[in-house]
Amino acid sequence: MAQWQEVSEKSKLHPKPVGLVLQYGTAGFRTNADHLDHVMFRMGLLATLRSINTKAIIGVMVTASHNPEEDNGVKLIDPMGEMLTPAWEVYATQLANAEQDHLITVLKDLVQKESIDLTNQEAEVFVGRDTRSSSARLSDAVLDGVTALDGRSKDYGLVTTPQLHYMVCCCNTRGGYGKASVEGYYSKLSQAFIQLTKSAPNRTDDQKCLLVDGANGIGALKLREMEPYLQGALKVSLFCDGTGGKLNHQCGADFVKVQQNSPKGINRCCSFDGDADRIVYYYSDDHGRFHLLDGDKIATLISTFLKELLTKAGLDLKIAVVQTAYANGSSTRYLEDTMKVIVRCAKTGVKHLHHVAQEFDIGVYFEANGHGTVLFSKAAEEKIQQLCDDSEGERQGAATLLKNSVDLINQTVGDAISDMLLIEAILAIKGMTVQQWDAIYTDLPNRQLKVKVSDRRVIDTKDAERKTVSPAGLQEAIDRLVERHQDGRSFVRPSGTEDVVRVYSEAATQVTRLLNHLYLNQPLHTGVFTFVCFCVCRFERHFIKHCRCL
Ligand code: 16G
Ligand code: MG
């Protein structure tokens, strides 16, 4: 077929470094930007095939999120604005790793397996990119891939990841979710925010101002564009806005969460990540102490607000919060015992949380690192709308606030801009300071670290990554140790993004003298944590020795 000939010829312009092997990980491909040209071209091909297969528009976002400027990456977006379905992640990996001579065979295989009819089929792919210097040429490579299979494409240029998810969803629902343009996105969210904050007439000037760390990335650019639409309802002071500093360098959501530090004297501040799908809040107290309000605190604030509105509106909708194993134990306890909301645990990675959240009328999902959003079922949205139309007084007021919240939330994926506006609106409506929000519960002291191992697959987990299955004996060793500590909890999981094993532990107190004495003698480390790192290394050595014997 002539088409395969053309694809083969064009792919030679995007040569694959021989032997390079990459994997479509938790959030797509990510590595040094110099090694990605062929991956981008091939993801253009894959998105086109997926578009034919689903008879819908597919998105391709060029970004490496919070990674350093030198890296880049790509993630595909499915028709409803959700992440690419796992079955196709496998194809993505196969395509990216096929040597030049094999590419057409792998493509034909995919076409056959998915029964894709290449004749008379329309395909359309939306492409977006972040501000990295490599992103423009890499998104051109994606566009080349789409053209090679005769697909149509629309290049949205510089957009945040959540904005591209929004565009894909808007178009595939024929405008049902909103207008598929950045202006449409700005208007929809701004109008909802303005309506919501009208319910907080006593907002002080202080409450209307927010410091935003844009990670020197696309979020800063887009938030600046959006400001006029907010009509003064929120005054944003942007720093790390990309005019001076380097992307994600000593700034951004990942830096703040990992380093637990902020510029001094900052009152209420938030940080985005490099593609603006992640947000954390923080402030410094009078003693200059840093306080972080992470995804767990955000989920608590939002779910409390929504639950109170449901009660006021007299709506019987099932609300749940979805977390990962990284959620601080205090947050889970507060949500279950005080708020009486259902809490579920999912595997790390937005797509896993999204999936679980879809099981409820209202699913609030957040990773502790600040990725998250809220999902409303169709039925829930209809009931809210109906109540707005049919009720009056306090019930109608609550229903209207719920309706405006639905409009403000980007349901396709976690969105730093949309989350920020929702949080600001809630704080305003509840007349709450960031300190009062922080005081809802106190985090258990916790530590996390990565342990470099030669093969992270030595660790296998179950129960949403909270328990290890292999190597044998590791879980029992962790259990024995954790038992000795009040509110102790610890788990080990292989990373989905780098070749490391991650270790997390938390307990009621930070110092565990006996263990520190026994193991690494580090005065301020949680003993469990130190011990688990020790276990991982020991078990890995054991495992490798065992493999070699075989
Ligand atoms: C990716 C995920 C993030 C997750 C992280 C875990 C998306 C959009 N991003 O960045 O949700 O927390 O991976 O990384 O899904 P790890 O597996 O290396 O710990
Ligand atoms: Mg990100």
Coordinates of C-alpha atoms and ligand atoms in Angstrom, one line a residue:
M1 CA 0.0 0.0 0.0
A2 CA 1.4 3.4 -1.0
Q3 CA 0.5 4.8 2.4
W4 CA 3.0 2.5 4.2
Q5 CA 5.7 3.5 1.7
E6 CA 5.1 7.1 2.5
V7 CA 5.1 6.5 6.3
S8 CA 8.3 4.6 6.0
E9 CA 10.0 7.3 3.9
K10 CA 8.9 10.1 6.3
S11 CA 10.0 8.2 9.3
K12 CA 13.5 8.2 8.0
L13 CA 13.5 11.9 8.6
H14 CA 12.9 11.2 12.3
P15 CA 15.4 8.5 12.9
K16 CA 15.4 6.4 16.0
P17 CA 18.8 6.1 17.8
V18 CA 19.5 2.4 17.4
G19 CA 19.0 0.4 20.6
L20 CA 17.2 3.2 22.5
V21 CA 14.4 1.7 24.6
L22 CA 11.8 3.9 26.2
Q23 CA 8.5 3.2 28.0
Y24 CA 5.1 4.9 28.0
G25 CA 5.2 5.4 31.7
T26 CA 2.7 6.8 34.2
A27 CA 2.3 10.0 32.3
G28 CA 3.7 9.2 28.8
F29 CA 7.3 9.3 27.5
R30 CA 9.8 11.5 29.3
T31 CA 13.5 11.8 28.7
N32 CA 16.2 14.1 27.4
A33 CA 14.7 16.2 24.6
D34 CA 17.5 15.1 22.2
H35 CA 16.2 11.5 22.1
L36 CA 12.6 12.2 21.4
D37 CA 12.2 13.2 17.7
H38 CA 11.3 9.7 16.5
V39 CA 9.0 9.2 19.5
M40 CA 7.1 12.4 18.6
F41 CA 6.7 11.4 14.9
R42 CA 5.5 8.0 15.9
M43 CA 3.0 9.4 18.5
G44 CA 1.6 11.5 15.7
L45 CA 1.0 8.2 13.8
L46 CA -0.5 6.5 16.9
A47 CA -2.8 9.4 17.7
T48 CA -4.1 9.3 14.1
L49 CA -4.8 5.6 14.3
R50 CA -6.5 6.1 17.7
S51 CA -8.6 8.9 16.2
I52 CA -9.8 6.6 13.4
N53 CA -10.3 3.8 15.9
T54 CA -12.5 5.9 18.3
K55 CA -14.0 8.1 15.5
A56 CA -13.1 11.1 17.7
I57 CA -10.4 13.8 18.1
I58 CA -7.3 12.7 20.0
G59 CA -4.9 15.1 21.8
V60 CA -1.1 15.0 21.9
M61 CA 0.6 17.2 24.5
V62 CA 4.4 17.8 24.2
T63 CA 5.7 18.4 27.7
A64 CA 7.9 16.9 30.5
S65 CA 5.9 18.6 33.2
H66 CA 8.0 19.2 36.3
N67 CA 11.2 17.7 34.8
P68 CA 14.2 19.9 34.1
E69 CA 14.2 22.2 31.0
E70 CA 16.5 19.8 29.1
D71 CA 14.0 17.0 29.2
N72 CA 10.8 16.7 27.2
G73 CA 8.0 14.2 26.8
V74 CA 4.6 13.5 25.3
K75 CA 1.3 12.3 26.5
L76 CA -1.8 11.3 24.5
I77 CA -5.3 12.4 25.4
D78 CA -8.4 10.2 24.7
P79 CA -11.8 11.4 23.4
M80 CA -13.4 12.6 26.7
G81 CA -10.3 14.4 27.7
E82 CA -9.0 11.5 29.8
M83 CA -5.6 9.9 29.6
L84 CA -4.8 7.3 26.9
T85 CA -6.4 3.9 27.7
P86 CA -3.8 1.4 29.1
A87 CA -4.2 -1.0 26.1
W88 CA -2.9 1.6 23.8
E89 CA 0.0 2.5 26.1
V90 CA 1.4 -0.9 25.1
Y91 CA 1.2 0.1 21.4
A92 CA 2.8 3.4 22.2
T93 CA 5.8 1.6 23.8
Q94 CA 6.0 -0.9 20.9
L95 CA 6.0 1.9 18.3
A96 CA 8.5 4.0 20.1
N97 CA 11.0 1.1 20.4
A98 CA 10.6 -0.4 16.9
E99 CA 13.8 -0.1 14.9
Q100 CA 13.4 1.6 11.5
D101 CA 13.1 -1.7 9.6
H102 CA 10.4 -3.0 11.9
L103 CA 8.2 0.1 12.1
I104 CA 5.8 -0.7 9.4
T105 CA 5.3 -4.3 10.7
V106 CA 4.5 -3.0 14.1
L107 CA 2.0 -0.5 12.7
K108 CA 0.3 -3.1 10.5
D109 CA 0.1 -5.4 13.5
L110 CA -1.7 -2.7 15.5
V111 CA -4.1 -1.9 12.6
Q112 CA -5.0 -5.6 12.3
K113 CA -5.4 -6.1 16.1
E114 CA -7.7 -3.1 16.5
S115 CA -9.5 -3.8 13.1
I116 CA -8.7 -0.3 11.9
D117 CA -10.1 0.4 8.4
L118 CA -7.7 2.9 6.9
T119 CA -9.8 3.6 3.8
N120 CA -12.1 6.6 3.9
Q121 CA -11.6 7.2 7.5
E122 CA -11.3 10.7 8.9
A123 CA -8.8 11.4 11.6
E124 CA -8.1 14.5 13.6
V125 CA -5.4 15.2 16.2
F126 CA -5.0 18.3 18.4
V127 CA -1.5 19.2 19.4
G128 CA -0.2 21.4 22.2
R129 CA 3.1 22.2 23.8
D130 CA 4.7 23.7 26.8
T131 CA 7.4 26.5 26.9
R132 CA 10.5 24.3 26.7
S133 CA 12.9 25.4 23.9
S134 CA 12.7 21.9 22.4
S135 CA 8.9 21.8 22.3
A136 CA 8.3 23.6 19.0
R137 CA 10.5 21.3 16.9
L138 CA 9.1 18.2 18.8
S139 CA 5.5 19.2 18.2
D140 CA 6.4 19.7 14.5
A141 CA 7.5 16.1 14.5
V142 CA 4.1 15.0 15.9
L143 CA 2.4 17.0 13.2
D144 CA 4.5 15.2 10.6
G145 CA 3.4 11.9 11.9
V146 CA -0.3 12.9 11.6
T147 CA 0.2 14.1 8.0
A148 CA 2.0 10.9 7.1
L149 CA -1.2 9.0 7.7
D150 CA -3.3 11.6 6.0
G151 CA -4.8 12.8 9.3
R152 CA -5.9 16.4 9.9
S153 CA -4.4 18.3 12.7
K154 CA -4.9 21.4 14.7
D155 CA -1.9 23.0 16.4
Y156 CA -3.0 24.8 19.6
G157 CA 0.6 25.9 20.1
L158 CA 1.4 27.0 23.7
V159 CA -1.2 25.7 26.1
T160 CA -1.2 24.1 29.5
T161 CA -1.8 20.3 29.6
P162 CA -5.3 20.7 31.2
Q163 CA -6.2 23.2 28.5
L164 CA -5.5 20.7 25.8
H165 CA -7.5 18.1 27.6
Y166 CA -10.4 20.6 27.8
M167 CA -10.2 21.4 24.0
V168 CA -10.4 17.7 23.1
C169 CA -13.4 17.1 25.4
C170 CA -15.2 20.3 24.1
C171 CA -14.9 19.2 20.5
N172 CA -15.8 15.6 21.0
T173 CA -18.9 16.6 23.0
R174 CA -19.7 19.2 20.2
G175 CA -19.4 22.1 22.6
G176 CA -21.3 20.3 25.4
Y177 CA -18.4 20.9 27.7
G178 CA -17.6 24.4 26.5
K179 CA -16.1 26.3 23.6
A180 CA -12.9 24.7 22.3
S181 CA -10.6 27.7 22.5
V182 CA -8.4 29.3 25.1
E183 CA -10.8 32.2 25.2
G184 CA -13.7 29.7 25.8
Y185 CA -11.7 28.1 28.6
Y186 CA -10.9 31.5 30.2
S187 CA -14.5 32.7 29.9
K188 CA -16.1 29.5 31.3
L189 CA -13.8 29.4 34.3
S190 CA -13.8 33.1 35.0
Q191 CA -17.5 33.5 34.8
A192 CA -18.0 30.6 37.2
F193 CA -15.4 32.1 39.6
I194 CA -17.0 35.5 39.5
Q195 CA -20.4 34.0 40.2
L196 CA -19.1 31.9 43.1
T197 CA -17.3 34.8 44.8
K198 CA -20.4 36.9 44.6
S199 CA -21.5 34.7 47.5
A200 CA -18.7 36.2 49.5
P201 CA -19.5 39.9 49.5
N202 CA -17.2 40.6 52.5
R203 CA -14.0 39.4 50.9
T204 CA -11.1 41.6 52.1
D205 CA -8.5 43.0 49.7
D206 CA -6.1 40.6 51.3
Q207 CA -8.3 37.7 50.3
K208 CA -8.4 38.9 46.7
C209 CA -4.7 38.8 46.2
L210 CA -2.7 35.7 45.7
L211 CA 1.0 35.0 45.0
V212 CA 1.4 32.5 42.2
D213 CA 4.7 30.7 41.4
G214 CA 4.3 29.8 37.7
A215 CA 7.4 27.4 37.7
N216 CA 8.8 29.6 34.9
G217 CA 6.5 27.7 32.6
I218 CA 3.4 27.7 30.5
G219 CA 1.1 28.1 33.6
A220 CA 2.5 31.6 34.2
L221 CA 2.0 32.6 30.6
K222 CA -1.6 31.4 30.5
L223 CA -2.6 32.8 33.9
R224 CA -1.4 36.2 32.7
E225 CA -3.5 35.9 29.6
M226 CA -6.5 34.9 31.7
E227 CA -6.3 37.8 34.2
P228 CA -8.5 40.3 32.3
Y229 CA -11.3 37.7 32.1
L230 CA -11.3 37.6 36.0
Q231 CA -12.3 41.3 36.0
G232 CA -10.5 42.0 39.3
A233 CA -12.2 39.1 41.2
L234 CA -8.7 37.8 41.8
K235 CA -5.5 39.8 41.7
V236 CA -2.6 37.5 40.9
S237 CA 1.0 38.4 41.6
L238 CA 3.0 36.1 39.5
F239 CA 6.6 35.2 40.3
C240 CA 8.8 32.7 38.5
D241 CA 6.8 33.9 35.5
G242 CA 9.3 32.7 32.9
T243 CA 10.8 36.2 32.2
G244 CA 14.1 35.5 34.1
G245 CA 14.5 32.1 35.6
K246 CA 14.8 28.6 34.3
L247 CA 11.8 26.3 34.0
N248 CA 11.2 24.3 37.2
H249 CA 14.6 25.4 38.6
Q250 CA 14.2 26.1 42.3
C251 CA 10.6 26.8 41.8
G252 CA 7.3 25.1 41.0
A253 CA 5.0 22.6 42.7
D254 CA 7.6 19.8 42.7
F255 CA 10.3 21.9 44.2
V256 CA 8.1 23.2 47.0
K257 CA 6.6 19.8 47.8
V258 CA 10.0 18.0 47.9
Q259 CA 12.1 20.7 49.5
Q260 CA 9.3 21.9 51.8
N261 CA 10.5 25.4 51.5
S262 CA 9.2 28.8 50.2
P263 CA 10.5 32.3 49.7
K264 CA 10.5 34.1 53.1
G265 CA 7.7 36.3 54.4
I266 CA 5.1 34.9 51.9
N267 CA 1.6 35.0 53.1
R268 CA -0.6 32.8 50.9
C269 CA 1.1 31.5 47.9
C270 CA 0.7 28.6 45.4
S271 CA 3.0 26.9 42.9
F272 CA 2.1 25.3 39.6
D273 CA 4.3 22.7 37.8
G274 CA 5.9 22.9 34.4
D275 CA 2.7 22.1 32.5
A276 CA 0.2 23.5 35.0
D277 CA -1.7 20.3 35.9
R278 CA -0.5 20.3 39.5
I279 CA -0.7 22.8 42.4
V280 CA 0.3 23.2 46.0
Y281 CA -0.4 26.0 48.5
Y282 CA 1.9 27.2 51.3
Y283 CA 2.7 30.1 53.7
S284 CA 5.3 31.1 56.2
D285 CA 4.1 31.7 59.8
D286 CA 5.3 34.6 62.0
H287 CA 8.4 32.6 63.0
G288 CA 9.3 32.0 59.4
R289 CA 8.2 28.4 59.5
F290 CA 7.1 26.9 56.2
H291 CA 3.6 25.3 56.0
L292 CA 2.6 23.2 53.0
L293 CA -1.0 22.6 52.0
D294 CA -0.7 19.7 49.6
G295 CA -3.1 17.7 47.6
D296 CA -4.5 16.0 50.7
K297 CA -5.4 19.4 52.3
I298 CA -6.9 20.6 49.0
A299 CA -9.1 17.4 48.7
T300 CA -10.2 18.0 52.3
L301 CA -11.1 21.6 51.7
I302 CA -13.0 20.9 48.5
S303 CA -14.8 17.8 49.7
T304 CA -15.9 19.5 52.9
F305 CA -17.2 22.5 50.9
L306 CA -19.2 20.2 48.5
K307 CA -20.5 18.0 51.3
E308 CA -21.8 21.0 53.2
L309 CA -23.5 22.3 50.0
L310 CA -25.1 18.9 49.4
T311 CA -26.6 18.9 52.9
K312 CA -27.9 22.5 52.5
A313 CA -29.4 21.6 49.1
G314 CA -30.9 18.4 50.5
L315 CA -29.3 16.4 47.7
D316 CA -28.6 12.8 48.3
L317 CA -25.5 12.3 46.2
K318 CA -22.7 9.9 47.0
I319 CA -19.4 11.8 47.5
A320 CA -16.0 10.1 47.9
V321 CA -12.4 11.2 48.1
V322 CA -9.8 9.2 46.2
Q323 CA -6.3 9.2 47.4
T324 CA -3.1 7.2 46.9
A325 CA -0.9 5.5 49.4
Y326 CA 1.0 8.8 49.8
A327 CA -2.0 10.5 51.4
N328 CA -1.0 11.5 54.9
G329 CA -2.7 9.2 57.5
S330 CA -4.2 12.3 59.3
S331 CA -6.0 13.3 56.2
T332 CA -7.6 9.9 55.7
R333 CA -8.6 9.7 59.3
Y334 CA -10.1 13.2 59.3
L335 CA -12.1 12.5 56.1
E336 CA -13.4 9.2 57.3
D337 CA -14.0 9.9 61.0
T338 CA -14.9 13.6 61.1
M339 CA -16.2 14.3 57.7
K340 CA -17.8 10.9 57.2
V341 CA -17.0 10.7 53.6
I342 CA -16.0 7.6 51.7
V343 CA -12.3 7.3 51.1
R344 CA -10.7 5.1 48.5
C345 CA -7.1 4.4 47.7
A346 CA -5.8 4.1 44.1
K347 CA -2.5 3.3 42.6
T348 CA -0.2 6.3 42.0
G349 CA -0.8 8.1 38.7
V350 CA -3.7 10.4 37.7
K351 CA -5.4 7.9 35.4
H352 CA -5.8 5.4 38.3
L353 CA -7.4 8.0 40.6
H354 CA -9.6 9.3 37.8
H355 CA -11.0 5.8 37.1
V356 CA -11.9 5.2 40.7
A357 CA -13.5 8.6 41.1
Q358 CA -15.8 7.8 38.2
E359 CA -17.6 5.2 40.4
F360 CA -19.3 7.9 42.5
D361 CA -21.8 10.7 42.0
I362 CA -19.1 13.1 43.1
G363 CA -15.5 11.9 43.1
V364 CA -12.9 14.2 44.5
Y365 CA -9.4 12.9 43.7
F366 CA -6.0 14.3 44.6
E367 CA -2.6 12.9 44.9
A368 CA -0.6 14.4 47.8
N369 CA 1.7 16.0 45.3
G370 CA -1.1 18.3 44.1
H371 CA -2.5 16.5 41.0
G372 CA -6.3 16.3 41.1
T373 CA -9.8 17.4 40.3
V374 CA -13.4 16.6 40.9
L375 CA -15.7 14.4 38.8
F376 CA -19.5 14.7 38.7
S377 CA -21.6 12.0 37.2
K378 CA -24.1 13.0 34.5
A379 CA -27.0 12.2 36.9
A380 CA -25.4 14.4 39.6
E381 CA -25.0 17.3 37.2
E382 CA -28.7 16.9 36.1
K383 CA -30.0 16.8 39.7
I384 CA -28.0 19.9 40.6
Q385 CA -29.3 21.8 37.5
Q386 CA -32.9 20.7 38.3
L387 CA -32.6 22.0 41.8
C388 CA -31.3 25.3 40.6
D389 CA -34.4 25.6 38.4
D390 CA -37.1 24.2 40.8
S391 CA -36.2 25.3 44.3
E392 CA -35.9 28.5 46.2
G393 CA -34.3 30.1 49.2
E394 CA -31.4 28.4 50.9
R395 CA -31.7 25.2 48.9
Q396 CA -31.5 27.1 45.6
G397 CA -28.6 29.1 46.9
A398 CA -26.7 25.9 47.7
A399 CA -27.6 24.4 44.4
T400 CA -26.4 27.5 42.5
L401 CA -23.1 27.3 44.3
L402 CA -22.8 23.7 43.3
K403 CA -23.6 24.5 39.7
N404 CA -21.0 27.2 39.6
S405 CA -18.4 24.9 41.1
V406 CA -19.2 22.3 38.4
D407 CA -18.5 25.0 35.8
L408 CA -15.3 26.1 37.5
I409 CA -13.8 22.6 37.7
N410 CA -11.9 21.1 34.8
Q411 CA -13.3 17.6 34.9
T412 CA -11.0 16.3 32.2
V413 CA -7.9 16.3 34.3
G414 CA -6.3 18.1 37.3
D415 CA -5.7 21.7 36.3
A416 CA -3.7 24.1 38.4
I417 CA -5.5 27.2 37.2
S418 CA -9.0 25.7 37.7
D419 CA -8.0 24.2 41.1
M420 CA -6.6 27.5 42.2
L421 CA -9.7 29.4 41.4
L422 CA -11.9 26.9 43.2
I423 CA -9.8 27.0 46.3
E424 CA -9.8 30.8 46.3
A425 CA -13.6 30.8 45.9
I426 CA -14.1 28.4 48.7
L427 CA -11.8 30.3 51.1
A428 CA -13.7 33.5 50.2
I429 CA -17.1 31.9 50.7
K430 CA -16.1 30.3 54.0
G431 CA -14.3 33.4 55.1
M432 CA -11.3 31.2 55.9
T433 CA -7.7 32.1 56.1
V434 CA -5.0 29.8 54.8
Q435 CA -3.9 29.3 58.4
Q436 CA -7.5 28.2 59.4
W437 CA -7.5 25.8 56.4
D438 CA -4.2 24.4 57.5
A439 CA -5.4 23.8 61.0
I440 CA -8.2 21.4 59.9
Y441 CA -5.9 18.6 60.8
T442 CA -2.2 18.2 61.5
D443 CA -0.1 16.0 59.2
L444 CA 1.7 13.1 60.7
P445 CA 5.5 13.5 60.3
N446 CA 6.6 11.7 57.2
R447 CA 9.5 11.0 55.0
Q448 CA 10.0 9.8 51.5
L449 CA 13.1 9.0 49.6
K450 CA 14.2 7.1 46.6
V451 CA 16.6 4.1 46.7
K452 CA 18.6 3.5 43.5
V453 CA 18.4 -0.1 42.5
S454 CA 19.6 -1.9 39.4
D455 CA 16.1 -3.2 38.6
R456 CA 13.1 -1.7 40.3
R457 CA 11.0 -4.7 39.2
V458 CA 12.4 -6.6 42.2
I459 CA 9.5 -5.0 44.1
D460 CA 6.0 -6.0 43.3
T461 CA 3.0 -4.6 45.1
K462 CA -0.7 -5.1 45.8
D463 CA -3.5 -3.3 47.6
A464 CA -3.0 0.0 45.7
E465 CA 0.7 -0.2 46.3
R466 CA 0.4 -0.3 50.1
K467 CA 1.8 -3.8 50.4
T468 CA 4.7 -5.6 48.8
V469 CA 4.2 -9.1 47.3
S470 CA 7.8 -9.7 46.4
P471 CA 10.6 -10.1 47.4
A472 CA 9.2 -12.6 49.9
G473 CA 9.7 -11.5 53.5
L474 CA 10.0 -7.8 52.9
Q475 CA 6.3 -7.0 53.8
E476 CA 6.6 -9.1 57.0
A477 CA 9.7 -7.2 58.0
I478 CA 8.0 -3.8 57.4
D479 CA 4.9 -5.0 59.3
R480 CA 6.9 -6.0 62.3
L481 CA 8.6 -2.7 62.5
V482 CA 5.6 -0.5 61.8
E483 CA 3.6 -2.2 64.5
R484 CA 5.9 -0.8 67.2
H485 CA 5.1 2.8 66.3
Q486 CA 2.0 4.7 67.0
D487 CA 0.1 5.5 63.8
G488 CA 3.1 3.9 61.9
R489 CA 2.7 3.2 58.3
S490 CA 5.2 2.5 55.6
F491 CA 5.3 1.2 52.1
V492 CA 7.7 0.6 49.2
R493 CA 6.8 0.8 45.5
P494 CA 8.7 0.8 42.3
S495 CA 8.6 4.2 40.6
G496 CA 6.6 4.5 37.3
T497 CA 8.8 7.3 36.0
E498 CA 12.5 6.5 36.9
D499 CA 14.6 3.5 37.8
V500 CA 14.3 3.8 41.5
V501 CA 12.3 2.3 44.3
R502 CA 10.4 4.8 46.5
V503 CA 10.0 4.4 50.2
Y504 CA 7.5 6.2 52.3
S505 CA 6.9 6.2 56.0
E506 CA 5.0 8.1 58.6
A507 CA 4.4 7.9 62.4
A508 CA 3.1 9.9 65.2
T509 CA 6.5 11.1 66.2
Q510 CA 9.6 11.8 64.2
V511 CA 12.3 10.5 66.4
T512 CA 12.5 6.8 67.2
R513 CA 15.6 6.5 69.3
L514 CA 16.0 2.8 69.5
L515 CA 15.8 2.3 65.8
N516 CA 18.1 5.2 65.0
H517 CA 20.5 3.7 67.4
L518 CA 20.2 0.3 65.8
Y519 CA 20.3 1.4 62.2
L520 CA 21.8 4.5 60.7
N521 CA 22.0 6.7 63.8
Q522 CA 20.4 9.7 62.2
P523 CA 18.9 11.8 64.9
L524 CA 16.0 13.3 63.1
H525 CA 14.9 10.5 60.8
T526 CA 11.9 8.3 61.3
G527 CA 13.3 5.0 62.3
V528 CA 10.9 3.0 60.2
F529 CA 12.0 5.0 57.2
T530 CA 15.6 4.3 57.7
F531 CA 15.0 0.7 58.3
V532 CA 12.9 0.2 55.2
C533 CA 15.6 1.8 53.0
F534 CA 18.0 -0.6 54.6
C535 CA 15.6 -3.5 53.9
V536 CA 15.1 -2.6 50.2
C537 CA 18.9 -2.6 49.6
R538 CA 19.4 -5.8 51.5
F539 CA 16.6 -7.6 49.7
E540 CA 17.7 -6.4 46.3
R541 CA 21.1 -7.7 46.9
H542 CA 19.6 -11.0 48.0
F543 CA 17.4 -11.0 44.9
I544 CA 20.3 -10.3 42.5
K545 CA 22.4 -13.0 44.0
H546 CA 19.5 -15.4 43.6
C547 CA 19.0 -14.4 39.9
R548 CA 22.7 -14.9 39.2
C549 CA 22.6 -18.4 40.7
L550 CA 19.8 -19.2 38.3
Ligands
16G1 C1 3.6 11.1 37.1 C2 2.1 11.2 37.3 C3 1.8 11.6 38.7 C4 2.5 10.7 39.7 C5 4.0 10.5 39.4 C6 4.5 9.4 40.2 C7 0.4 12.0 35.8 C8 -0.1 13.1 34.9 N1 1.5 12.2 36.4 O1 4.2 12.3 37.2 O2 0.5 11.6 38.9 O3 2.3 11.1 41.0 O4 4.1 10.2 38.0 O5 5.9 9.2 39.9 O6 -0.2 11.0 35.9 P1 6.7 7.9 40.4 O7 5.9 6.7 39.9 O8 8.0 8.0 39.8 O9 6.6 7.9 41.9
MG2 MG 2.6 18.1 35.4

